[in-house]
């Protein structure tokens, strides 16, 4: 017998809500109403959502309930899912955390949104984020930071910090984020949630506002591993609108969890010696090492592996990501989307619009990206970075010859205080050391809660798999989760102020 569900449906997991709906024990309207109440109580303090369209959410919920009443069914019928404010959702804002898109309304649905709708889900609020997904703390949002529900003086991580804070604080059942260099896994780790970065090409990027197109992937942020499996099953698959989406069969990810806490038995887990670095928070290292020990107790064989090019990953990432961003963000020129500041001529208008519309981090990266692509520097920086990217991918290929998955920390620290790193971009970038290698290699990984620091901030264990081996990563994470109770622990719901 499983434990009874909490009285407040906002506290349920995605799969608990889905199953309660199927059993007729609740309605989509009840779920959406509970979330709206939670948002009303706490969003002003936590900054999880940039907008919530109450009428639209309730209308979707009523339609889902009507459909079920008429005998209809669908995998996520009536289940509310929140979305990072970077995925185009027809008729809704899509600010990307930027003033430049403050007035923009999306004219179409991203494929991920269309697939959620196709599965019957209710598309709920728009989650806060670092401007154009550039950042690791959500402090780069033009609309104010999101805060960590475990300690509101601390950051929730980023760039999908609003998604993770909403899930952790029970202001969402589950949320979509995007991960270009760790932006799903790191905020999940900081907030005590599960965050899955699928293989590059596993989920269509059509309708996702591009940051770095060769690195970007959409991924779920959830309360449990099972929820991530359920969402991936809906989102994954080839899409003719994104030529980089890959035609690989989509397995039944939830069925892959059937082994429960036996899922790690016989699995070879690689422990990369380069991933326990000087300067790492001892509380994080202790939690991760204890989690690896737990995996061994559960029947995994721990093998030593080496990823020798890890030390170049952050530099390589910040060359490639900024180069691609400098091209992708050229479209925000005051002509086609959002903000327009008039100028004396078109060039003057572009300059004025971009100066008024972008915060500090975006131009920093555009300038860096333009520099590494300019003639004279292209070979020294961009081309060199592409070569090192290949070496990083080979590191993983060689390691996966010796193991089924790799285990590591998600980040060298737990959540830090707001303001602590804002004036030191380099320090902020170095926090991405364990997450960016996966994006450079195009492979998949998950962050699953594995304990707390002595300050009681959550710590995540990263489980990394080869391309298109999400089942293995989910099975391992689920087994660990079943044998520990970290994901069941919630930040206490200190009552916040009401929305104005
Ligand atoms: N922190 C990294 C960056 O700022 C990753 C962001 C992301 O994954 N979107 O680029």
Short mmCIF file of C-alpha atoms in Angstrom, two decimals, residues 116-496:
data_model
loop_
_atom_site.label_atom_id
_atom_site.label_comp_id
_atom_site.label_asym_id
_atom_site.label_seq_id
_atom_site.Cartn_x
_atom_site.Cartn_y
_atom_site.Cartn_z
CA UNK A 116 1.96 18.15 -24.27
CA UNK A 117 -1.38 19.39 -25.60
CA UNK A 118 -1.65 16.26 -27.74
CA UNK A 119 -1.20 14.21 -24.56
CA UNK A 120 -4.03 16.17 -22.92
CA UNK A 121 -1.89 18.26 -20.54
CA UNK A 122 -2.95 21.70 -19.34
CA UNK A 123 -0.25 24.28 -20.14
CA UNK A 124 0.10 26.25 -16.91
CA UNK A 125 2.28 29.33 -16.04
CA UNK A 126 5.42 30.80 -17.57
CA UNK A 127 8.50 30.20 -15.43
CA UNK A 128 11.17 32.77 -14.61
CA UNK A 129 14.64 32.36 -16.13
CA UNK A 130 17.96 34.05 -16.78
CA UNK A 131 17.71 36.34 -19.80
CA UNK A 132 17.85 34.17 -22.93
CA UNK A 133 18.93 31.25 -20.70
CA UNK A 134 22.31 32.86 -20.05
CA UNK A 135 23.18 32.30 -16.44
CA UNK A 136 23.34 29.89 -13.54
CA UNK A 137 21.30 31.67 -10.87
CA UNK A 138 18.21 33.33 -12.47
CA UNK A 139 19.67 36.65 -11.30
CA UNK A 140 19.97 37.65 -14.97
CA UNK A 141 16.19 37.78 -15.35
CA UNK A 142 15.09 41.29 -16.35
CA UNK A 143 12.04 40.83 -14.11
CA UNK A 144 13.83 40.07 -10.84
CA UNK A 145 15.34 36.82 -9.61
CA UNK A 146 13.60 33.65 -8.57
CA UNK A 147 14.47 32.45 -5.07
CA UNK A 148 15.29 29.07 -3.61
CA UNK A 149 12.35 27.64 -1.61
CA UNK A 150 14.81 25.96 0.80
CA UNK A 151 16.23 29.37 1.71
CA UNK A 152 14.84 32.43 -0.06
CA UNK A 153 18.11 34.30 0.56
CA UNK A 154 19.72 31.87 -1.88
CA UNK A 155 19.50 31.43 -5.64
CA UNK A 156 17.48 28.57 -7.16
CA UNK A 157 20.18 27.99 -9.78
CA UNK A 158 19.66 28.71 -13.42
CA UNK A 159 18.90 29.36 -16.04
CA UNK A 160 15.68 27.36 -15.47
CA UNK A 161 15.54 28.57 -11.86
CA UNK A 162 11.87 29.53 -11.99
CA UNK A 163 10.93 26.04 -13.18
CA UNK A 164 12.90 24.35 -10.39
CA UNK A 165 11.75 26.75 -7.66
CA UNK A 166 8.12 26.30 -8.74
CA UNK A 167 8.38 22.51 -8.60
CA UNK A 168 10.26 22.51 -5.27
CA UNK A 169 7.77 24.92 -3.65
CA UNK A 170 4.73 23.00 -4.94
CA UNK A 171 3.70 25.85 -7.21
CA UNK A 172 3.91 23.39 -10.12
CA UNK A 173 3.43 19.64 -10.43
CA UNK A 174 6.22 19.57 -13.02
CA UNK A 175 7.82 22.05 -15.40
CA UNK A 176 9.78 22.20 -18.62
CA UNK A 177 13.19 23.81 -18.63
CA UNK A 178 15.97 24.00 -21.19
CA UNK A 179 19.54 22.84 -20.78
CA UNK A 180 22.32 24.33 -22.91
CA UNK A 181 25.08 23.86 -20.36
CA UNK A 182 23.29 22.59 -17.27
CA UNK A 183 20.22 24.77 -16.95
CA UNK A 184 17.87 21.90 -16.13
CA UNK A 185 20.23 19.77 -14.01
CA UNK A 186 21.85 22.52 -11.93
CA UNK A 187 18.65 24.29 -10.75
CA UNK A 188 17.11 20.87 -10.08
CA UNK A 189 20.13 20.08 -7.93
CA UNK A 190 19.98 23.44 -6.11
CA UNK A 191 16.24 23.07 -5.39
CA UNK A 192 16.07 19.35 -4.57
CA UNK A 193 14.18 18.34 -7.73
CA UNK A 194 14.80 15.85 -10.50
CA UNK A 195 16.11 17.36 -13.76
CA UNK A 196 16.64 15.45 -17.00
CA UNK A 197 18.75 16.64 -19.92
CA UNK A 198 17.91 14.36 -22.83
CA UNK A 199 20.28 13.49 -25.65
CA UNK A 200 20.74 16.21 -28.28
CA UNK A 201 18.07 15.53 -30.90
CA UNK A 202 15.79 13.54 -28.58
CA UNK A 203 13.22 16.37 -28.22
CA UNK A 204 12.41 18.81 -31.01
CA UNK A 205 13.69 22.35 -30.48
CA UNK A 206 11.13 23.86 -32.85
CA UNK A 207 9.61 26.87 -31.10
CA UNK A 208 12.33 27.02 -28.45
CA UNK A 209 13.98 30.45 -28.67
CA UNK A 210 17.57 29.54 -29.55
CA UNK A 211 20.52 30.35 -27.32
CA UNK A 212 23.20 27.96 -28.64
CA UNK A 213 21.59 25.72 -31.21
CA UNK A 214 24.15 22.90 -31.14
CA UNK A 215 23.81 22.57 -27.35
CA UNK A 216 20.18 23.44 -26.47
CA UNK A 217 17.79 20.71 -25.30
CA UNK A 218 14.41 20.86 -23.59
CA UNK A 219 14.13 18.81 -20.40
CA UNK A 220 11.66 18.14 -17.57
CA UNK A 221 12.08 19.38 -13.98
CA UNK A 222 10.01 17.16 -11.69
CA UNK A 223 9.43 15.96 -8.14
CA UNK A 224 10.21 12.32 -8.96
CA UNK A 225 12.15 10.32 -11.53
CA UNK A 226 8.94 8.64 -12.68
CA UNK A 227 7.49 12.04 -13.61
CA UNK A 228 10.54 12.77 -15.77
CA UNK A 229 10.10 9.40 -17.52
CA UNK A 230 6.42 10.11 -18.17
CA UNK A 231 7.13 13.54 -19.63
CA UNK A 232 10.04 12.37 -21.77
CA UNK A 233 7.80 9.71 -23.31
CA UNK A 234 5.40 12.43 -24.43
CA UNK A 235 8.04 14.90 -25.62
CA UNK A 236 10.58 12.66 -27.39
CA UNK A 237 10.69 11.80 -31.06
CA UNK A 238 11.44 13.01 -34.54
CA UNK A 239 9.80 16.24 -35.69
CA UNK A 240 9.89 17.34 -39.33
CA UNK A 241 10.09 20.96 -38.11
CA UNK A 242 13.52 20.35 -36.50
CA UNK A 243 16.03 18.69 -38.79
CA UNK A 244 18.32 17.97 -35.82
CA UNK A 245 15.66 15.88 -34.08
CA UNK A 246 16.55 12.24 -34.56
CA UNK A 247 14.42 9.35 -35.77
CA UNK A 248 15.23 6.91 -32.98
CA UNK A 249 12.38 4.79 -31.57
CA UNK A 250 10.91 6.21 -28.34
CA UNK A 251 10.92 3.50 -25.67
CA UNK A 252 8.39 3.23 -22.85
CA UNK A 253 10.49 5.11 -20.30
CA UNK A 254 8.17 4.39 -17.41
CA UNK A 255 8.29 0.65 -18.13
CA UNK A 256 12.09 0.89 -17.85
CA UNK A 257 11.61 1.71 -14.15
CA UNK A 258 9.88 -1.59 -13.41
CA UNK A 259 12.85 -3.01 -11.50
CA UNK A 260 12.33 -0.51 -8.64
CA UNK A 261 15.35 -0.30 -6.36
CA UNK A 262 16.79 -3.36 -8.12
CA UNK A 263 17.49 -1.26 -11.20
CA UNK A 264 21.13 -0.69 -10.30
CA UNK A 265 21.95 -4.38 -9.85
CA UNK A 266 24.77 -5.41 -12.17
CA UNK A 267 25.11 -1.91 -13.60
CA UNK A 268 28.65 -0.61 -14.05
CA UNK A 269 28.91 3.00 -12.87
CA UNK A 270 31.98 5.00 -13.83
CA UNK A 271 33.40 7.48 -11.32
CA UNK A 272 35.45 10.08 -13.21
CA UNK A 273 38.56 10.99 -11.28
CA UNK A 274 38.59 14.53 -12.77
CA UNK A 275 35.18 15.35 -11.23
CA UNK A 276 36.27 15.74 -7.64
CA UNK A 277 38.18 18.99 -7.87
CA UNK A 278 39.97 21.37 -5.52
CA UNK A 279 37.65 24.03 -4.25
CA UNK A 280 34.64 21.75 -4.27
CA UNK A 281 32.25 22.26 -1.36
CA UNK A 282 33.05 19.48 1.15
CA UNK A 283 29.34 19.11 1.98
CA UNK A 284 28.59 18.45 -1.70
CA UNK A 285 31.46 16.01 -2.05
CA UNK A 286 30.40 14.10 1.06
CA UNK A 287 26.79 13.76 -0.14
CA UNK A 288 27.84 12.62 -3.61
CA UNK A 289 30.36 10.09 -2.29
CA UNK A 290 27.76 8.70 0.11
CA UNK A 291 25.31 8.38 -2.79
CA UNK A 292 27.87 6.48 -4.86
CA UNK A 293 28.34 4.15 -1.88
CA UNK A 294 24.58 3.63 -1.73
CA UNK A 295 24.57 2.71 -5.43
CA UNK A 296 27.24 0.12 -4.69
CA UNK A 297 25.08 -1.29 -1.87
CA UNK A 298 22.25 -1.56 -4.37
CA UNK A 299 24.34 -3.83 -6.57
CA UNK A 300 26.17 -1.43 -8.90
CA UNK A 301 29.81 -2.03 -9.68
CA UNK A 302 31.81 1.21 -9.33
CA UNK A 303 34.64 1.53 -11.84
CA UNK A 304 37.27 4.23 -12.06
CA UNK A 305 37.11 6.21 -15.34
CA UNK A 306 38.98 9.19 -16.70
CA UNK A 307 37.64 12.15 -18.69
CA UNK A 308 40.99 13.85 -19.28
CA UNK A 309 39.75 16.89 -21.20
CA UNK A 310 37.36 18.01 -18.46
CA UNK A 311 39.62 20.93 -17.57
CA UNK A 312 38.97 22.51 -20.99
CA UNK A 313 35.19 22.06 -20.93
CA UNK A 314 34.17 25.42 -19.46
CA UNK A 315 36.42 27.40 -21.83
CA UNK A 316 35.26 25.35 -24.82
CA UNK A 317 31.63 25.78 -23.86
CA UNK A 318 31.88 29.55 -23.43
CA UNK A 319 33.54 29.93 -26.84
CA UNK A 320 31.00 27.79 -28.70
CA UNK A 321 27.91 28.92 -26.79
CA UNK A 322 28.71 32.62 -27.14
CA UNK A 323 29.60 32.23 -30.83
CA UNK A 324 26.23 30.63 -31.53
CA UNK A 325 24.42 33.13 -29.31
CA UNK A 326 25.94 36.07 -31.15
CA UNK A 327 24.36 34.78 -34.37
CA UNK A 328 21.06 33.63 -32.83
CA UNK A 329 20.40 36.90 -31.02
CA UNK A 330 21.00 39.04 -34.10
CA UNK A 331 17.28 38.64 -34.87
CA UNK A 332 16.33 40.93 -31.97
CA UNK A 333 16.73 44.12 -33.93
CA UNK A 334 13.58 46.09 -33.17
CA UNK A 335 12.13 45.21 -36.57
CA UNK A 336 10.75 41.72 -36.19
CA UNK A 337 9.94 41.11 -32.53
CA UNK A 338 9.08 42.92 -29.33
CA UNK A 339 10.71 46.17 -28.30
CA UNK A 340 11.53 48.92 -30.82
CA UNK A 341 13.37 52.11 -29.91
CA UNK A 342 13.28 54.56 -32.82
CA UNK A 343 16.61 55.83 -34.19
CA UNK A 344 17.89 58.17 -36.89
CA UNK A 345 18.41 55.30 -39.33
CA UNK A 346 18.13 51.49 -39.20
CA UNK A 347 21.60 50.94 -37.71
CA UNK A 348 20.89 53.53 -35.03
CA UNK A 349 17.56 51.85 -34.33
CA UNK A 350 19.17 48.41 -33.91
CA UNK A 351 21.70 49.85 -31.48
CA UNK A 352 19.16 51.77 -29.42
CA UNK A 353 16.74 48.84 -29.30
CA UNK A 354 19.37 46.36 -28.20
CA UNK A 355 20.92 48.75 -25.68
CA UNK A 356 17.51 49.32 -24.09
CA UNK A 357 16.29 45.71 -24.40
CA UNK A 358 19.20 43.58 -23.19
CA UNK A 359 20.61 43.37 -19.66
CA UNK A 360 24.34 43.12 -18.88
CA UNK A 361 25.05 39.44 -19.51
CA UNK A 362 23.58 39.18 -23.03
CA UNK A 363 25.81 41.86 -24.64
CA UNK A 364 28.80 40.46 -22.74
CA UNK A 365 28.24 37.15 -24.49
CA UNK A 366 27.39 38.64 -27.88
CA UNK A 367 30.63 40.61 -27.82
CA UNK A 368 32.62 37.54 -26.74
CA UNK A 369 30.94 35.42 -29.42
CA UNK A 370 31.51 38.00 -32.14
CA UNK A 371 35.15 38.22 -31.11
CA UNK A 372 35.84 34.47 -31.28
CA UNK A 373 34.21 34.33 -34.72
CA UNK A 374 36.01 37.32 -36.21
CA UNK A 375 38.68 36.82 -38.84
CA UNK A 376 42.08 36.54 -37.24
CA UNK A 377 40.64 34.95 -34.10
CA UNK A 378 38.38 32.29 -35.64
CA UNK A 379 41.16 29.70 -35.96
CA UNK A 380 42.67 30.47 -32.58
CA UNK A 381 39.42 30.26 -30.62
CA UNK A 382 36.34 28.96 -32.42
CA UNK A 383 38.00 26.29 -34.54
CA UNK A 384 40.18 25.22 -31.63
CA UNK A 385 37.11 24.94 -29.41
CA UNK A 386 35.41 22.71 -32.00
CA UNK A 387 38.43 20.41 -31.95
CA UNK A 388 38.45 20.22 -28.17
CA UNK A 389 34.71 19.54 -28.29
CA UNK A 390 35.51 16.40 -30.30
CA UNK A 391 38.10 15.36 -27.71
CA UNK A 392 35.55 15.80 -24.92
CA UNK A 393 33.07 13.64 -26.83
CA UNK A 394 35.76 10.97 -27.29
CA UNK A 395 36.53 11.03 -23.56
CA UNK A 396 32.96 9.95 -22.94
CA UNK A 397 33.00 7.32 -25.70
CA UNK A 398 36.10 5.77 -24.18
CA UNK A 399 34.66 5.90 -20.67
CA UNK A 400 31.41 4.26 -21.82
CA UNK A 401 33.43 1.33 -23.15
CA UNK A 402 34.08 0.54 -19.48
CA UNK A 403 30.77 1.44 -17.85
CA UNK A 404 27.02 1.75 -18.47
CA UNK A 405 26.66 5.19 -16.88
CA UNK A 406 28.82 7.78 -15.15
CA UNK A 407 28.10 9.24 -11.71
CA UNK A 408 29.30 12.66 -10.57
CA UNK A 409 28.31 15.82 -8.74
CA UNK A 410 26.02 18.20 -10.67
CA UNK A 411 27.85 21.30 -9.48
CA UNK A 412 30.83 22.01 -7.22
CA UNK A 413 28.63 23.88 -4.73
CA UNK A 414 25.08 23.91 -3.44
CA UNK A 415 22.89 27.03 -3.83
CA UNK A 416 24.74 30.22 -2.89
CA UNK A 417 23.35 33.53 -1.65
CA UNK A 418 21.78 36.01 -4.03
CA UNK A 419 24.36 38.56 -5.10
CA UNK A 420 27.29 36.37 -4.07
CA UNK A 421 28.56 35.72 -7.61
CA UNK A 422 26.89 38.41 -9.75
CA UNK A 423 29.98 40.61 -10.01
CA UNK A 424 32.24 37.72 -10.91
CA UNK A 425 31.04 36.17 -14.18
CA UNK A 426 34.08 33.93 -14.39
CA UNK A 427 33.36 32.35 -11.02
CA UNK A 428 29.75 31.86 -12.10
CA UNK A 429 30.93 30.16 -15.33
CA UNK A 430 33.23 27.80 -13.42
CA UNK A 431 30.20 26.44 -11.56
CA UNK A 432 29.15 24.84 -14.86
CA UNK A 433 32.17 22.52 -14.97
CA UNK A 434 30.32 19.21 -14.43
CA UNK A 435 27.29 19.96 -16.59
CA UNK A 436 28.65 21.54 -19.80
CA UNK A 437 30.64 18.46 -20.92
CA UNK A 438 27.39 16.55 -21.56
CA UNK A 439 26.03 19.28 -23.85
CA UNK A 440 29.33 19.46 -25.72
CA UNK A 441 29.18 15.66 -26.20
CA UNK A 442 25.43 15.66 -26.98
CA UNK A 443 24.73 12.92 -24.41
CA UNK A 444 22.06 12.59 -21.69
CA UNK A 445 22.11 13.01 -17.93
CA UNK A 446 19.89 13.42 -14.91
CA UNK A 447 20.17 15.19 -11.59
CA UNK A 448 18.57 13.32 -8.72
CA UNK A 449 18.52 14.57 -5.10
CA UNK A 450 21.19 12.84 -2.99
CA UNK A 451 21.32 14.70 0.30
CA UNK A 452 21.97 18.06 1.92
CA UNK A 453 24.90 20.22 2.91
CA UNK A 454 25.32 21.04 6.62
CA UNK A 455 23.38 24.31 5.85
CA UNK A 456 20.54 22.05 4.69
CA UNK A 457 20.74 22.98 1.02
CA UNK A 458 19.95 20.18 -1.42
CA UNK A 459 22.68 18.35 -3.35
CA UNK A 460 22.18 16.50 -6.64
CA UNK A 461 23.80 13.36 -8.01
CA UNK A 462 24.39 13.48 -11.76
CA UNK A 463 23.96 10.20 -13.66
CA UNK A 464 25.26 10.44 -17.23
CA UNK A 465 24.44 8.06 -20.06
CA UNK A 466 25.50 7.55 -23.67
CA UNK A 467 23.39 9.09 -26.45
CA UNK A 468 19.80 7.80 -26.47
CA UNK A 469 20.27 5.73 -23.30
CA UNK A 470 17.83 7.77 -21.23
CA UNK A 471 16.19 4.53 -20.02
CA UNK A 472 19.42 3.46 -18.30
CA UNK A 473 19.87 6.84 -16.67
CA UNK A 474 16.23 6.95 -15.54
CA UNK A 475 16.35 3.36 -14.25
CA UNK A 476 19.50 4.06 -12.21
CA UNK A 477 18.12 7.32 -10.82
CA UNK A 478 14.81 5.67 -9.97
CA UNK A 479 16.55 2.79 -8.18
CA UNK A 480 18.60 5.23 -6.12
CA UNK A 481 15.51 7.35 -5.40
CA UNK A 482 13.52 4.30 -4.24
CA UNK A 483 16.29 3.37 -1.81
CA UNK A 484 16.61 6.87 -0.33
CA UNK A 485 14.07 9.41 0.84
CA UNK A 486 15.66 12.64 -0.37
CA UNK A 487 13.08 13.41 -3.04
CA UNK A 488 10.29 13.01 -0.49
CA UNK A 489 11.72 15.82 1.65
CA UNK A 490 10.17 19.23 0.97
CA UNK A 491 11.15 22.75 1.96
CA UNK A 492 8.81 23.95 4.69
CA UNK A 493 6.03 26.05 3.26
CA UNK A 494 6.70 29.34 5.00
CA UNK A 495 3.69 31.42 4.09
CA UNK A 496 4.54 34.25 1.73
#
